[in-house]
Amino acid sequence: APPTAHVAGLYAFVFALVGYLAGRGVGNRVVTVVLCVLLAPLLAAAVSGLLSDPRVTVTTLTQQVPVTVACTLVVAPVVVWLASRGTRERYAL
């Protein structure tokens, strides 16, 4: 939060926006997850760039962001499956 541009505040802002989109549901579950996974690192890089963070460079955008997106897309189905296990009825009458 201002007046500091601390990393925790930046990520809290990004996670709040992505969480809002995830909660609203953009389409079906798969579309929502893919959109949030793609949007989160790009939004974090954009906000960091607006704050003139020296760690945001073209190399960061071309090398680290695609790796982050790929790893998250691999792990996301497992997390969504685990998170949705508790919401289904186990015993139908």
mmCIF file of C-alpha atoms in Angstrom:
data_model
loop_
_atom_site.group_PDB
_atom_site.id
_atom_site.type_symbol
_atom_site.label_atom_id
_atom_site.label_comp_id
_atom_site.label_asym_id
_atom_site.label_seq_id
_atom_site.Cartn_x
_atom_site.Cartn_y
_atom_site.Cartn_z
ATOM 1 C CA ALA A 1 0.000 0.000 0.000
ATOM 2 C CA PRO A 2 1.289 3.518 -0.671
ATOM 3 C CA PRO A 3 3.538 5.275 0.167
ATOM 4 C CA THR A 4 5.685 2.158 -0.222
ATOM 5 C CA ALA A 5 5.692 -0.045 -3.286
ATOM 6 C CA HIS A 6 6.372 -3.260 -1.429
ATOM 7 C CA VAL A 7 6.111 -6.557 -3.257
ATOM 8 C CA ALA A 8 3.503 -7.886 -0.810
ATOM 9 C CA GLY A 9 1.195 -4.969 -1.565
ATOM 10 C CA LEU A 10 1.651 -5.435 -5.295
ATOM 11 C CA TYR A 11 0.808 -9.116 -5.147
ATOM 12 C CA ALA A 12 -2.137 -8.468 -2.836
ATOM 13 C CA PHE A 13 -3.549 -6.096 -5.453
ATOM 14 C CA VAL A 14 -2.986 -8.577 -8.287
ATOM 15 C CA PHE A 15 -4.424 -11.493 -6.300
ATOM 16 C CA ALA A 16 -7.464 -9.425 -5.365
ATOM 17 C CA LEU A 17 -8.178 -8.650 -9.031
ATOM 18 C CA VAL A 18 -7.604 -12.225 -10.175
ATOM 19 C CA GLY A 19 -9.661 -13.549 -7.256
ATOM 20 C CA TYR A 20 -12.490 -11.217 -8.228
ATOM 21 C CA LEU A 21 -12.417 -12.567 -11.788
ATOM 22 C CA ALA A 22 -12.281 -16.149 -10.532
ATOM 23 C CA GLY A 23 -15.217 -15.531 -8.228
ATOM 24 C CA ARG A 24 -17.285 -13.932 -10.960
ATOM 25 C CA GLY A 25 -16.601 -16.850 -13.298
ATOM 26 C CA VAL A 26 -15.856 -15.789 -16.838
ATOM 27 C CA GLY A 27 -17.255 -18.920 -18.437
ATOM 28 C CA ASN A 28 -17.024 -22.513 -17.468
ATOM 29 C CA ARG A 29 -14.459 -23.642 -14.913
ATOM 30 C CA VAL A 30 -11.695 -24.387 -17.434
ATOM 31 C CA VAL A 31 -11.979 -21.013 -19.177
ATOM 32 C CA THR A 32 -11.930 -19.195 -15.838
ATOM 33 C CA VAL A 33 -8.832 -21.046 -14.613
ATOM 34 C CA VAL A 34 -6.916 -20.540 -17.863
ATOM 35 C CA LEU A 35 -7.799 -16.848 -17.979
ATOM 36 C CA CYS A 36 -6.717 -16.305 -14.374
ATOM 37 C CA VAL A 37 -3.474 -18.239 -14.895
ATOM 38 C CA LEU A 38 -2.631 -16.151 -17.953
ATOM 39 C CA LEU A 39 -3.712 -12.865 -16.424
ATOM 40 C CA ALA A 40 -1.965 -13.068 -13.032
ATOM 41 C CA PRO A 41 1.713 -12.888 -14.120
ATOM 42 C CA LEU A 42 0.980 -10.413 -16.899
ATOM 43 C CA LEU A 43 -0.942 -8.159 -14.538
ATOM 44 C CA ALA A 44 1.832 -8.396 -11.931
ATOM 45 C CA ALA A 45 4.418 -7.458 -14.558
ATOM 46 C CA ALA A 46 2.272 -4.588 -15.809
ATOM 47 C CA VAL A 47 1.726 -3.128 -12.339
ATOM 48 C CA SER A 48 5.432 -3.552 -11.531
ATOM 49 C CA GLY A 49 6.303 -1.797 -14.770
ATOM 50 C CA LEU A 50 3.984 1.078 -13.911
ATOM 51 C CA LEU A 51 5.743 1.375 -10.555
ATOM 52 C CA SER A 52 9.136 1.415 -12.353
ATOM 53 C CA ASP A 53 10.334 -1.816 -10.780
ATOM 54 C CA PRO A 54 13.852 -2.445 -12.134
ATOM 55 C CA ARG A 55 13.283 -6.218 -12.051
ATOM 56 C CA VAL A 56 10.726 -6.022 -14.876
ATOM 57 C CA THR A 57 12.580 -6.263 -18.162
ATOM 58 C CA VAL A 58 11.929 -7.712 -21.589
ATOM 59 C CA THR A 59 13.913 -10.781 -20.535
ATOM 60 C CA THR A 60 11.589 -11.270 -17.582
ATOM 61 C CA LEU A 61 8.545 -11.090 -19.820
ATOM 62 C CA THR A 62 9.928 -13.415 -22.482
ATOM 63 C CA GLN A 63 11.598 -16.019 -20.253
ATOM 64 C CA GLN A 64 10.045 -16.110 -16.792
ATOM 65 C CA VAL A 65 6.384 -15.371 -17.519
ATOM 66 C CA PRO A 66 5.911 -18.261 -19.997
ATOM 67 C CA VAL A 67 7.557 -20.698 -17.577
ATOM 68 C CA THR A 68 5.332 -19.450 -14.755
ATOM 69 C CA VAL A 69 2.215 -19.815 -16.893
ATOM 70 C CA ALA A 70 3.183 -23.319 -18.071
ATOM 71 C CA CYS A 71 3.940 -24.586 -14.556
ATOM 72 C CA THR A 72 0.734 -23.098 -13.187
ATOM 73 C CA LEU A 73 -1.347 -24.635 -15.976
ATOM 74 C CA VAL A 74 0.121 -28.038 -15.113
ATOM 75 C CA VAL A 75 -0.637 -27.693 -11.389
ATOM 76 C CA ALA A 76 -4.006 -25.877 -11.684
ATOM 77 C CA PRO A 77 -6.171 -28.915 -12.601
ATOM 78 C CA VAL A 78 -4.970 -30.778 -9.521
ATOM 79 C CA VAL A 79 -5.666 -27.797 -7.258
ATOM 80 C CA VAL A 80 -9.109 -27.201 -8.770
ATOM 81 C CA TRP A 81 -9.961 -30.885 -8.391
ATOM 82 C CA LEU A 82 -8.843 -30.922 -4.755
ATOM 83 C CA ALA A 83 -10.693 -27.696 -3.985
ATOM 84 C CA SER A 84 -13.925 -28.854 -5.598
ATOM 85 C CA ARG A 85 -13.994 -32.251 -3.883
ATOM 86 C CA GLY A 86 -15.636 -30.819 -0.776
ATOM 87 C CA THR A 87 -18.429 -29.044 -2.646
ATOM 88 C CA ARG A 88 -20.078 -32.091 -4.237
ATOM 89 C CA GLU A 89 -22.649 -34.232 -2.534
ATOM 90 C CA ARG A 90 -21.178 -37.577 -1.601
ATOM 91 C CA TYR A 91 -24.425 -39.408 -1.021
ATOM 92 C CA ALA A 92 -27.394 -38.872 -3.282
ATOM 93 C CA LEU A 93 -30.827 -39.780 -1.960
#
